[in-house]
């Protein structure tokens, strides 16, 4: 090399050193170090490729399975899942936590359950819910949160009904996207679950009544077990009902990971299902994150490896080194498949900033518990749903002398069981909150309701009786029936409510349930509120709604049936719980209110329904260029909440293709002062008008006349109009 060459080499060396120093300082806040893949100016794909290239075969295989067997048990400082990372290359451990109601790692802020969140009909509330959970998951040292749960409520018997967003895919999708954005805004990665058609836990028979708080799961199912059942679902139903919320999570929510479910779907287990994981998720939706197996949901190493599972967090066996190496040695899979999985995991970690920040500390002291308790209260206020009001509500504290509070749930914190269970930092019960709200001048008596006659006598002399009643739902087994206690071997809250209502005509019932229940006494009470499992600040929120400090904000995200025989899965064991572990989704797209509407079944309370303490009027409804615009005015005397909804009735594209009479395609949450009005616009998209065409394997808009309905619930349409598509006509 000549002098010129040496000078050039020296210069290049200096520039290199400078760049290295600059990139090191750019990464100073992170923990990546000075490796080539730590250059934050490179794309996540390039960075993942560089790191992948630096790994040995054993290191790569080691990244496919989790490393901590104890995580599933929960407990303080115990992450639900751990992947140890690779110290040699500076790949830090990745920590995972449940879940949809809050972290399952010691105590946490117990938020209102997702079903309550769905009742808010408010994606902004979903963002705040996700934001709180994401923040606490982070402050407990985790990088990924196993949530949200977005499985559709196919049957209200489902043990995890409380953990998800009800029966409608449009509502579900909007809330899921809001939640994911909230959680990921905190710098953790969300994990939308359980993909897909995981709509039951299984029928445990009458033993289901042994489900109780404190046990990790419900008793083992005897039929239709989620671990083995095969959900037999036609493609159109999958696309229109069971997949849209996952699709929205990927395309609109930018979710980082997705959890494949326990069940089989049309024959293949979800975590080895090429149609689900590869055709739909990867190729059609363009998902670039990674697929995580539910706990124990990976069964067949070659099937998992070759068909799209990237990571098995627990117990790390099917995707553990022994079985993965066996699959490689026997030629059932190969290293390029392994590489593709590792690349996805690493790419996601780079894309979501995991390497370029410090490790999160596991320290509850970082959590702003008071602020989170306030958020929990606001979400719950927005979720409490007023179902009946015969002049009893709101209660007027100044005019009351005595209140009888009845029911054990008035004096407890209640929520669902399983991985969606959260131990609250602290809580306020409805009884405490009512006492606080009325002050010392009003006498508050309490009875736990275990003896109906005694409860009735406590209620008799009070100005008002407020009865609290709840169910118990848990992961692991479904409810055996839809009454509050089921079967009624431990108590009978329905009979107790009847007796209290007979003793005191001014009886108000507050339900704290995870989803729909039967309400046989609903015509005999003067008021009925559904408060769901209300979270740790639920007592305060419920008291504020009862006394009219705020309007009840909730609308039903699921139909409340009049009788158990009315639910879409009733009367045919092939539909539910399945025969020989085959669960036939025979009702097709007629899920939830779509079923009741099509079959002319009157529900106790319909989807989308909920009352306000004030009154609203709708006027000036226009449909132009695919936009529906109208005015909503508060014509009552107090501030109130209204949730206008848009439903479409699609024409049938051909013989045998059933269309539900109404499908939710828009909603808006409004809070208006008396006399105030708001102009609302819903934009109807092509997708809103589309059905899944199985012949072309794509979305299609049928030619014909579309019914457009502005409504206050699925059964209360305030204005109808029509829209012609594809040269179709609408008869006047
Ligand atoms: C549940 C998942 C959960 C996992 C870890 C499983 O039983 O189905 O939702 O994330 O456990 O707790």
XYZ file of C-alpha atoms and ligand atoms in Angstrom:
744
model
C 0.000 0.000 0.000
C 1.381 3.415 -0.979
C 1.390 6.523 1.219
C -1.901 7.563 -0.306
C -3.435 4.167 0.473
C -2.118 4.276 4.037
C -3.569 7.745 4.536
C -6.911 6.497 3.211
C -6.845 3.450 5.500
C -6.017 5.687 8.455
C -8.836 8.019 7.574
C -11.274 5.145 7.103
C -10.200 3.736 10.454
C -10.753 7.111 12.130
C -14.170 7.516 10.546
C -15.062 3.956 11.583
C -13.984 4.596 15.159
C -15.930 7.837 15.204
C -19.049 6.168 13.833
C -18.658 3.394 16.366
C -18.333 5.908 19.198
C -21.324 7.839 17.902
C -23.440 4.715 17.617
C -22.317 3.622 21.082
C -23.411 6.946 22.494
C -26.680 6.756 20.534
C -27.324 3.450 22.253
C -26.163 4.563 25.680
C -29.705 4.475 27.049
C -30.182 0.995 25.669
C -28.482 -2.261 26.464
C -27.591 -3.494 23.043
C -23.892 -2.652 23.153
C -21.678 -2.045 20.149
C -22.586 -4.986 17.997
C -23.401 -4.365 14.353
C -27.104 -5.058 15.046
C -27.164 -2.286 17.630
C -27.074 0.432 14.993
C -30.464 2.078 15.433
C -30.310 3.619 11.973
C -30.774 0.154 10.448
C -34.210 -1.351 9.952
C -35.504 -4.017 12.351
C -35.253 -6.547 9.506
C -31.593 -5.798 8.879
C -30.778 -5.771 12.582
C -32.548 -9.103 13.095
C -30.608 -10.567 10.155
C -27.289 -9.414 11.613
C -27.997 -10.863 15.047
C -29.352 -14.090 13.581
C -26.117 -14.460 11.638
C -24.123 -14.243 14.867
C -25.956 -17.101 16.595
C -24.953 -20.741 16.750
C -27.455 -23.424 15.843
C -27.990 -24.339 19.509
C -28.520 -20.718 20.443
C -31.148 -20.314 17.765
C -32.989 -23.448 18.849
C -32.790 -22.275 22.451
C -34.827 -19.197 21.556
C -37.868 -21.196 20.448
C -38.898 -22.352 23.940
C -39.383 -20.630 27.300
C -37.099 -21.191 30.258
C -39.179 -20.914 33.420
C -41.557 -23.649 34.489
C -42.921 -21.834 37.543
C -44.260 -18.760 35.811
C -47.736 -20.123 35.212
C -48.309 -20.119 38.972
C -48.172 -16.333 39.202
C -47.148 -14.693 42.491
C -45.048 -11.666 43.363
C -41.903 -11.210 41.234
C -42.770 -14.350 39.287
C -43.154 -13.573 35.587
C -45.777 -15.650 33.775
C -43.114 -16.547 31.234
C -39.376 -16.059 30.703
C -37.016 -16.542 27.806
C -33.470 -16.399 29.146
C -31.833 -14.673 26.195
C -28.209 -15.182 25.172
C -25.628 -13.316 27.273
C -22.814 -14.102 24.821
C -24.323 -11.771 22.226
C -25.994 -9.421 24.698
C -29.530 -10.678 24.013
C -31.324 -9.897 27.295
C -34.021 -12.086 28.857
C -37.595 -11.426 27.728
C -40.295 -11.439 30.421
C -43.974 -12.139 29.839
C -47.012 -11.489 32.019
C -50.754 -12.066 31.890
C -53.116 -10.467 31.197
C -56.350 -8.802 30.135
C -57.478 -7.491 33.532
C -54.027 -6.553 34.807
C -50.659 -8.196 35.507
C -50.813 -11.581 37.186
C -47.719 -11.077 39.260
C -48.378 -10.203 42.899
C -50.941 -7.448 43.467
C -51.979 -4.999 40.775
C -54.662 -2.492 39.964
C -57.738 -4.630 39.328
C -59.475 -2.884 36.477
C -63.066 -3.559 35.469
C -63.145 -6.780 33.425
C -62.924 -6.607 29.616
C -66.667 -7.348 29.377
C -67.224 -4.144 31.359
C -64.803 -2.354 29.080
C -66.834 -3.584 26.122
C -69.941 -2.133 27.763
C -68.340 1.311 27.658
C -68.642 1.177 23.850
C -65.661 3.495 23.930
C -62.282 2.781 22.265
C -60.787 5.726 24.179
C -61.592 3.887 27.415
C -60.018 0.760 25.934
C -56.859 2.777 25.294
C -56.803 3.910 28.945
C -57.418 0.362 30.199
C -54.566 -0.941 28.028
C -52.372 1.959 29.076
C -52.770 1.117 32.783
C -52.192 -2.603 32.272
C -49.205 -1.912 30.008
C -47.739 0.456 32.564
C -48.041 -2.023 35.425
C -46.795 -4.940 33.383
C -43.756 -2.796 32.589
C -43.256 -1.680 36.177
C -43.228 -5.327 37.167
C -40.325 -5.872 34.803
C -42.123 -7.415 31.823
C -41.688 -6.858 28.107
C -44.774 -8.617 26.727
C -48.356 -8.756 28.009
C -50.580 -11.747 27.207
C -53.641 -9.663 26.302
C -56.158 -8.655 25.049
C -58.505 -11.653 24.903
C -60.724 -11.057 21.895
C -62.571 -14.365 21.442
C -66.209 -13.870 20.579
C -68.818 -14.897 23.140
C -70.398 -17.743 21.181
C -72.231 -18.991 24.263
C -72.759 -17.011 27.464
C -71.937 -20.248 29.302
C -68.273 -19.789 28.299
C -66.073 -19.641 31.382
C -63.977 -16.819 29.922
C -66.905 -14.636 28.909
C -65.800 -12.031 31.468
C -62.324 -11.869 29.958
C -63.310 -10.763 26.458
C -65.449 -8.192 24.663
C -68.775 -9.875 24.047
C -70.629 -11.158 21.005
C -70.007 -8.692 18.188
C -66.855 -8.642 16.022
C -67.113 -4.963 15.083
C -67.277 -3.787 18.697
C -64.644 -6.342 19.680
C -62.249 -5.108 16.974
C -62.588 -1.430 17.924
C -61.909 -2.161 21.578
C -59.044 -4.534 20.840
C -57.312 -1.915 18.708
C -57.773 0.762 21.384
C -56.471 -1.567 24.091
C -53.420 -2.673 22.092
C -52.499 0.913 21.263
C -52.803 1.853 24.936
C -50.681 -1.052 26.144
C -48.028 -0.658 23.443
C -47.853 3.105 24.089
C -46.180 2.077 27.355
C -43.348 0.326 25.538
C -44.534 -3.225 26.103
C -45.604 -5.636 23.374
C -49.202 -6.838 23.354
C -50.216 -10.426 22.599
C -53.705 -10.718 21.154
C -55.297 -14.062 22.043
C -56.510 -16.819 21.579
C -56.173 -17.452 17.845
C -58.724 -18.809 16.968
C -62.246 -20.174 17.520
C -61.438 -20.803 21.173
C -64.968 -20.128 22.347
C -65.511 -22.576 25.182
C -63.641 -24.086 28.090
C -65.738 -27.247 28.180
C -68.739 -28.597 30.009
C -67.836 -29.729 33.523
C -71.400 -30.813 34.326
C -72.937 -29.947 37.704
C -69.407 -29.976 39.145
C -69.082 -26.529 37.591
C -70.682 -25.177 40.730
C -67.510 -26.100 42.575
C -65.798 -23.292 40.700
C -64.903 -20.785 43.276
C -62.637 -17.817 43.805
C -59.266 -18.897 45.070
C -58.950 -22.010 42.916
C -56.619 -21.487 39.949
C -59.068 -22.960 37.408
C -62.543 -24.465 37.241
C -63.099 -28.258 37.527
C -61.978 -30.284 34.480
C -64.522 -30.492 31.659
C -66.092 -33.794 30.685
C -67.106 -32.708 27.179
C -65.906 -30.130 24.724
C -62.640 -29.526 26.562
C -60.748 -26.547 25.100
C -57.571 -28.638 25.136
C -58.926 -31.226 22.726
C -62.108 -30.026 21.055
C -62.244 -29.430 17.342
C -64.113 -26.255 16.411
C -65.753 -27.009 13.077
C -66.358 -23.612 11.506
C -67.101 -22.772 7.883
C -64.794 -20.268 6.215
C -67.376 -17.498 5.871
C -68.269 -17.669 9.559
C -64.596 -17.620 10.485
C -63.932 -14.536 8.391
C -67.059 -12.622 9.385
C -67.350 -13.505 13.084
C -64.279 -15.119 14.612
C -61.344 -13.462 12.810
C -62.107 -9.749 12.214
C -60.907 -8.647 15.654
C -57.586 -10.444 15.157
C -57.279 -8.909 11.715
C -57.889 -5.446 13.148
C -55.351 -6.118 15.917
C -52.741 -6.870 13.255
C -53.607 -4.279 10.634
C -54.827 -1.377 12.755
C -53.441 -2.119 16.217
C -49.967 -3.118 15.007
C -49.933 -5.822 17.643
C -46.466 -7.345 18.178
C -47.436 -10.925 18.993
C -50.407 -13.272 18.770
C -51.224 -16.316 20.908
C -52.458 -19.449 19.167
C -55.126 -21.267 21.126
C -55.592 -24.712 22.706
C -58.358 -26.037 20.474
C -58.301 -27.589 17.058
C -59.822 -25.651 14.213
C -61.261 -27.701 11.354
C -59.015 -30.597 12.267
C -55.642 -29.036 13.039
C -54.569 -27.725 16.413
C -54.427 -23.942 16.245
C -50.678 -23.816 16.926
C -49.956 -26.113 13.987
C -52.704 -24.877 11.702
C -51.234 -23.794 8.360
C -54.431 -22.152 7.159
C -54.701 -20.000 10.252
C -51.047 -19.184 10.867
C -49.653 -19.089 7.360
C -52.397 -18.512 4.770
C -54.387 -15.991 6.762
C -52.140 -14.431 9.391
C -48.828 -14.329 7.588
C -49.646 -14.112 3.902
C -53.003 -12.368 3.781
C -52.698 -10.048 6.735
C -48.942 -9.548 6.443
C -48.288 -10.136 10.157
C -44.615 -9.538 10.918
C -44.621 -10.200 14.662
C -44.339 -13.627 16.305
C -46.773 -16.355 17.202
C -46.743 -17.556 20.814
C -48.344 -20.835 21.896
C -50.838 -20.852 24.720
C -49.584 -22.747 27.768
C -49.431 -26.365 26.691
C -51.000 -25.746 23.273
C -48.047 -26.983 21.181
C -48.307 -30.731 20.605
C -46.377 -31.740 17.539
C -42.896 -30.375 16.941
C -42.706 -30.735 13.148
C -46.286 -29.483 12.804
C -45.589 -26.496 15.030
C -42.260 -25.690 13.388
C -43.402 -26.075 9.818
C -46.827 -24.492 10.104
C -46.119 -21.195 11.774
C -45.564 -21.358 15.554
C -42.586 -19.192 16.550
C -42.336 -19.518 20.322
C -43.597 -21.839 23.049
C -43.284 -19.946 26.347
C -44.264 -22.837 28.574
C -43.290 -25.523 29.156
C -40.875 -25.251 26.222
C -41.109 -28.934 25.296
C -42.590 -29.235 21.819
C -40.332 -26.345 20.825
C -37.595 -27.318 23.295
C -34.110 -28.380 22.130
C -34.606 -32.152 22.410
C -37.655 -32.379 20.191
C -36.562 -29.636 17.787
C -33.210 -31.384 17.274
C -35.039 -34.670 16.739
C -37.200 -33.022 14.071
C -34.065 -31.687 12.379
C -32.135 -34.944 12.513
C -35.053 -36.915 11.089
C -35.555 -34.382 8.321
C -39.073 -33.485 9.478
C -38.018 -29.866 9.608
C -34.899 -27.907 8.758
C -32.706 -25.044 9.885
C -34.141 -22.530 7.472
C -37.496 -22.992 9.230
C -35.837 -22.461 12.605
C -34.061 -19.389 11.249
C -37.330 -17.927 10.035
C -38.870 -18.259 13.512
C -35.873 -16.752 15.277
C -35.770 -13.941 12.759
C -39.405 -13.094 13.509
C -38.820 -13.051 17.245
C -35.717 -10.875 16.947
C -37.269 -8.576 14.380
C -40.212 -7.937 16.668
C -37.936 -7.196 19.620
C -35.968 -4.715 17.498
C -39.106 -3.146 16.038
C -40.609 -2.526 19.477
C -37.482 -1.002 20.980
C -36.592 -3.866 23.317
C -32.829 -3.631 22.702
C -32.610 0.127 22.691
C -33.778 0.790 26.222
C -32.820 -0.273 29.706
C -34.402 -3.405 31.203
C -37.643 -2.649 32.999
C -37.359 -2.860 36.783
C -39.711 -5.064 38.774
C -40.738 -2.615 41.468
C -44.337 -1.795 42.418
C -43.165 1.479 43.962
C -42.985 2.879 40.428
C -46.746 2.431 39.950
C -49.036 5.413 40.481
C -51.662 3.371 42.288
C -53.945 6.292 43.099
C -54.086 7.454 39.482
C -54.751 3.922 38.286
C -57.533 3.468 40.841
C -59.144 6.654 39.479
C -58.919 5.318 35.924
C -60.487 2.051 37.101
C -63.338 4.076 38.604
C -63.900 6.125 35.446
C -63.947 3.047 33.228
C -66.457 1.400 35.544
C -68.714 4.473 35.611
C -68.686 4.319 31.859
C -69.504 0.580 31.953
C -72.384 0.343 34.444
C -75.459 -0.438 32.371
C -78.953 0.615 33.437
C -81.362 -2.136 32.362
C -84.599 -1.216 34.193
C -85.735 1.987 35.794
C -89.284 2.338 37.034
C -88.652 5.689 38.645
C -86.373 4.381 41.377
C -83.101 5.759 40.053
C -81.152 7.829 40.605
C -81.551 7.615 44.372
C -81.895 10.967 46.085
C -79.591 10.941 49.078
C -81.205 14.028 50.620
C -84.662 12.448 50.681
C -83.609 9.081 52.074
C -83.671 8.097 55.721
C -82.662 4.464 55.360
C -81.085 2.086 52.859
C -80.970 -1.699 53.164
C -77.964 -3.135 51.352
C -78.374 -6.856 50.697
C -76.121 -9.583 49.276
C -72.638 -10.888 49.990
C -71.262 -9.277 46.849
C -72.056 -5.860 48.341
C -69.379 -6.507 50.879
C -66.624 -8.097 48.797
C -64.320 -7.668 45.836
C -65.416 -10.017 43.102
C -63.864 -10.903 39.779
C -63.302 -13.886 37.492
C -60.803 -16.729 37.825
C -57.851 -18.129 35.892
C -55.172 -16.196 34.077
C -57.494 -13.161 33.905
C -57.634 -13.008 37.682
C -56.014 -10.067 39.438
C -55.325 -9.555 43.135
C -56.164 -5.900 43.766
C -53.761 -3.484 45.437
C -56.760 -2.358 47.491
C -60.482 -2.128 46.954
C -63.608 -0.386 48.101
C -66.799 -2.422 48.375
C -70.214 -1.148 47.288
C -71.365 -1.218 50.931
C -68.478 0.998 52.054
C -69.007 3.363 49.145
C -72.773 3.668 49.707
C -72.218 4.447 53.403
C -69.689 7.079 52.456
C -71.953 8.570 49.805
C -75.072 8.945 51.990
C -73.198 10.189 55.059
C -74.066 9.715 58.727
C -77.622 11.090 58.428
C -78.905 8.019 56.551
C -79.176 4.657 58.217
C -77.543 1.899 56.184
C -78.371 -1.667 57.248
C -76.699 -4.707 55.722
C -77.586 -8.370 55.311
C -75.518 -10.876 53.351
C -78.607 -12.407 51.752
C -77.726 -15.992 52.694
C -81.137 -16.352 54.336
C -83.854 -14.940 52.068
C -86.451 -14.472 54.837
C -83.986 -12.596 57.009
C -82.862 -10.447 54.065
C -86.512 -9.618 53.319
C -87.124 -8.512 56.870
C -84.057 -6.238 56.793
C -85.308 -4.789 53.489
C -88.934 -4.324 54.582
C -88.534 -1.254 56.756
C -85.970 0.610 54.603
C -86.808 3.431 52.164
C -84.966 1.501 49.487
C -83.432 -1.965 49.237
C -80.352 -2.331 47.056
C -79.598 -5.997 46.355
C -76.209 -7.057 45.004
C -76.012 -10.382 43.191
C -73.308 -11.994 41.098
C -72.140 -15.102 39.319
C -68.684 -16.659 39.186
C -66.866 -17.310 35.941
C -63.472 -18.835 35.510
C -61.085 -20.101 32.907
C -60.932 -23.906 32.755
C -64.630 -24.775 32.762
C -67.839 -23.311 31.473
C -70.848 -22.391 33.524
C -73.323 -25.247 33.795
C -76.352 -23.002 33.453
C -77.165 -19.319 33.259
C -78.796 -18.695 36.611
C -76.840 -16.639 39.121
C -75.936 -19.699 41.140
C -75.608 -22.695 38.964
C -76.813 -25.229 39.879
C -78.484 -23.726 42.933
C -76.837 -25.907 45.489
C -74.931 -23.251 47.407
C -77.623 -20.620 47.530
C -80.338 -19.138 45.422
C -79.913 -15.460 44.800
C -82.894 -15.399 42.435
C -85.248 -16.557 45.198
C -83.658 -14.085 47.588
C -84.219 -11.204 45.151
C -87.868 -12.245 44.708
C -88.437 -12.242 48.464
C -86.727 -8.912 49.025
C -88.697 -7.349 46.159
C -91.919 -8.724 47.665
C -91.041 -7.209 51.039
C -89.993 -3.815 49.696
C -91.575 -2.431 46.500
C -88.672 -0.031 46.188
C -86.027 -2.641 45.406
C -83.099 -2.022 43.086
C -80.847 -4.869 41.932
C -77.181 -4.413 41.058
C -75.716 -7.357 39.163
C -72.013 -8.053 39.315
C -71.643 -10.723 36.659
C -69.059 -11.564 34.037
C -71.653 -11.726 31.278
C -75.307 -12.483 30.583
C -77.365 -14.223 33.270
C -81.049 -15.003 33.593
C -83.112 -12.321 35.327
C -86.471 -14.012 36.042
C -87.438 -11.321 38.593
C -86.723 -8.348 36.315
C -90.354 -7.195 36.132
C -90.687 -7.206 39.908
C -87.894 -4.782 40.775
C -87.934 -0.996 40.390
C -84.429 -0.692 39.069
C -81.735 -2.932 37.628
C -78.095 -2.102 36.994
C -75.477 -4.411 35.457
C -72.115 -3.462 36.992
C -70.079 -6.482 35.730
C -67.021 -7.455 37.788
C -66.353 -3.841 38.543
C -62.682 -3.685 39.440
C -61.080 -2.378 42.613
C -62.802 1.030 42.524
C -66.111 -0.547 41.586
C -67.814 0.311 44.884
C -67.326 4.043 44.345
C -68.350 3.897 40.701
C -71.525 1.946 41.476
C -72.485 4.326 44.296
C -71.952 7.328 42.030
C -74.235 5.829 39.388
C -76.873 4.790 41.951
C -77.030 8.329 43.375
C -76.872 10.052 39.992
C -73.472 11.725 40.383
C -72.819 10.346 36.912
C -75.065 8.903 34.226
C -74.851 5.119 33.722
C -72.560 4.933 30.705
C -72.821 1.284 29.667
C -74.576 -0.492 26.803
C -74.815 -4.283 26.545
C -72.008 -5.943 24.557
C -73.969 -9.212 24.703
C -77.613 -10.269 24.587
C -79.294 -11.176 27.877
C -81.690 -14.031 27.058
C -85.083 -14.617 28.645
C -84.503 -18.353 28.844
C -81.530 -20.617 28.578
C -83.138 -22.458 25.657
C -82.977 -19.253 23.609
C -79.193 -19.003 23.354
C -77.709 -19.762 19.921
C -75.971 -22.963 21.055
C -78.913 -24.428 23.008
C -80.693 -27.700 22.344
C -78.116 -29.487 20.221
C -75.086 -31.146 21.808
C -73.357 -31.100 18.419
C -73.316 -27.333 18.676
C -72.390 -27.261 22.331
C -70.518 -28.757 24.130
C -69.798 -30.967 21.115
C -70.065 -34.717 20.532
C -66.882 -36.785 20.579
C -64.988 -33.481 20.879
C -66.388 -32.183 17.575
C -68.065 -28.805 18.112
C -70.161 -27.893 15.089
C -70.635 -24.156 14.662
C -73.966 -24.833 12.956
C -75.438 -21.439 13.714
C -72.851 -20.031 11.294
C -72.785 -16.245 11.260
C -75.914 -16.060 13.418
C -74.015 -15.410 16.625
C -75.366 -13.274 19.478
C -78.065 -10.774 18.483
C -77.843 -11.960 14.884
C -79.379 -15.262 16.087
C -82.153 -13.650 18.128
C -83.021 -11.237 15.312
C -83.092 -13.864 12.576
C -85.160 -16.276 14.635
C -87.536 -13.674 16.038
C -86.601 -14.461 19.636
C -87.246 -11.659 22.114
C -84.359 -11.264 24.526
C -84.649 -10.026 28.104
C -82.277 -7.187 27.188
C -80.861 -6.794 23.684
C -77.332 -6.122 22.474
C -76.493 -2.414 22.490
C -79.169 -1.626 25.069
C -78.786 0.580 28.137
C -80.802 3.438 29.642
C -79.787 6.927 30.684
C -81.160 9.194 33.415
C -81.931 11.771 30.740
C -83.688 11.664 27.345
C -82.361 12.106 23.813
C -83.914 12.920 20.491
C -82.626 12.101 17.010
C -83.288 14.337 14.022
C -82.108 15.436 10.566
C -80.912 12.030 9.426
C -79.225 12.117 6.007
C -77.512 9.456 3.912
C -75.183 10.797 1.253
C -72.061 9.419 -0.437
C -71.823 6.529 1.991
C -72.074 8.762 5.046
C -74.940 8.707 7.531
C -75.297 11.954 9.437
C -77.799 12.857 12.139
C -78.266 15.034 15.201
C -78.581 13.771 18.770
C -79.975 16.174 21.349
C -80.227 15.863 25.104
C -83.827 16.941 25.728
C -83.836 16.040 29.423
C -82.802 17.958 32.506
C -79.390 16.515 33.281
C -76.109 15.624 31.644
C -76.260 12.188 30.116
C -74.657 9.603 27.907
C -75.994 8.339 24.610
C -74.514 5.710 22.304
C -75.979 6.013 18.815
C -75.353 2.879 16.765
C -75.329 2.089 13.061
C -76.593 -1.280 11.853
C -76.611 -2.577 8.289
C -78.841 -5.265 6.831
C -76.999 -6.826 3.892
C -78.880 -8.422 0.993
C -78.337 -12.123 0.505
C -75.884 -12.621 -2.370
C -77.459 -15.900 -3.402
C -79.571 -18.886 -2.462
C -78.681 -20.427 0.882
C -76.459 -17.537 1.952
C -78.047 -16.333 5.163
C -77.661 -12.710 6.189
C -78.391 -11.453 9.692
C -81.113 -8.758 9.753
C -78.729 -6.331 11.441
C -74.979 -6.046 11.926
C -73.277 -3.340 13.966
C -71.076 -1.139 11.756
C -70.708 2.037 13.778
C -71.162 3.486 17.261
C -70.263 6.686 19.057
C -70.159 7.525 22.743
C -71.607 10.947 23.512
C -71.827 12.881 26.750
C -74.173 15.850 26.426
C -75.361 18.571 28.781
C -79.100 19.331 28.850
C -80.232 21.185 25.743
C -77.000 20.403 23.892
C -76.866 18.523 20.622
C -74.225 16.870 18.503
C -74.064 16.064 14.824
C -72.809 12.501 14.326
C -71.461 10.998 11.107
C -70.884 7.324 10.389
C -68.928 6.487 7.255
C -69.927 3.242 5.595
C -66.867 1.491 4.152
C -66.677 -1.165 1.423
C -65.759 -3.664 4.080
C -68.902 -2.765 6.056
C -70.956 -3.746 3.015
C -68.997 -6.921 2.332
C -69.612 -10.573 2.990
C -66.993 -13.318 2.685
C -67.371 -14.952 -0.696
C -66.192 -18.543 -0.352
C -66.140 -19.057 -4.129
C -63.601 -16.303 -4.726
C -62.039 -16.580 -1.264
C -62.341 -12.862 -0.690
C -64.555 -10.021 0.478
C -67.320 -9.057 -1.930
C -70.173 -6.575 -2.076
C -73.416 -8.144 -3.232
C -75.632 -6.358 -5.680
C -78.837 -5.237 -4.056
C -80.508 -3.126 -1.458
C -78.834 -2.492 1.886
C -80.854 -1.499 4.918
C -79.224 1.281 6.912
C -80.421 1.703 10.487
C -79.587 4.352 13.040
C -80.432 2.829 16.384
C -80.216 3.090 20.140
C -79.795 -0.679 20.474
C -80.010 -3.695 18.181
C -83.769 -3.694 18.893
C -84.499 0.007 18.937
C -84.091 1.488 15.475
C -84.838 5.205 15.397
C -84.528 5.748 11.646
C -84.189 3.485 8.610
C -83.046 4.209 5.114
C -81.671 2.205 2.217
C -78.627 2.111 0.006
C -78.500 0.492 -3.432
C -75.257 -1.185 -4.519
C -73.951 -2.558 -7.788
C -76.847 -1.337 -9.859
C -79.316 -2.907 -7.431
C -82.541 -1.094 -6.571
C -84.396 -0.427 -3.398
C -88.147 -0.606 -3.535
C -89.864 2.438 -2.057
C -54.403 -19.193 29.214
C -53.732 -17.984 28.605
C -52.700 -17.450 29.549
C -51.726 -18.548 29.917
C -50.653 -18.104 30.889
C -53.427 -20.206 29.723
O -54.083 -21.174 30.465
O -55.281 -19.773 28.281
O -54.681 -16.999 28.311
O -52.049 -16.343 29.005
O -52.446 -19.607 30.528
O -51.165 -17.863 32.148
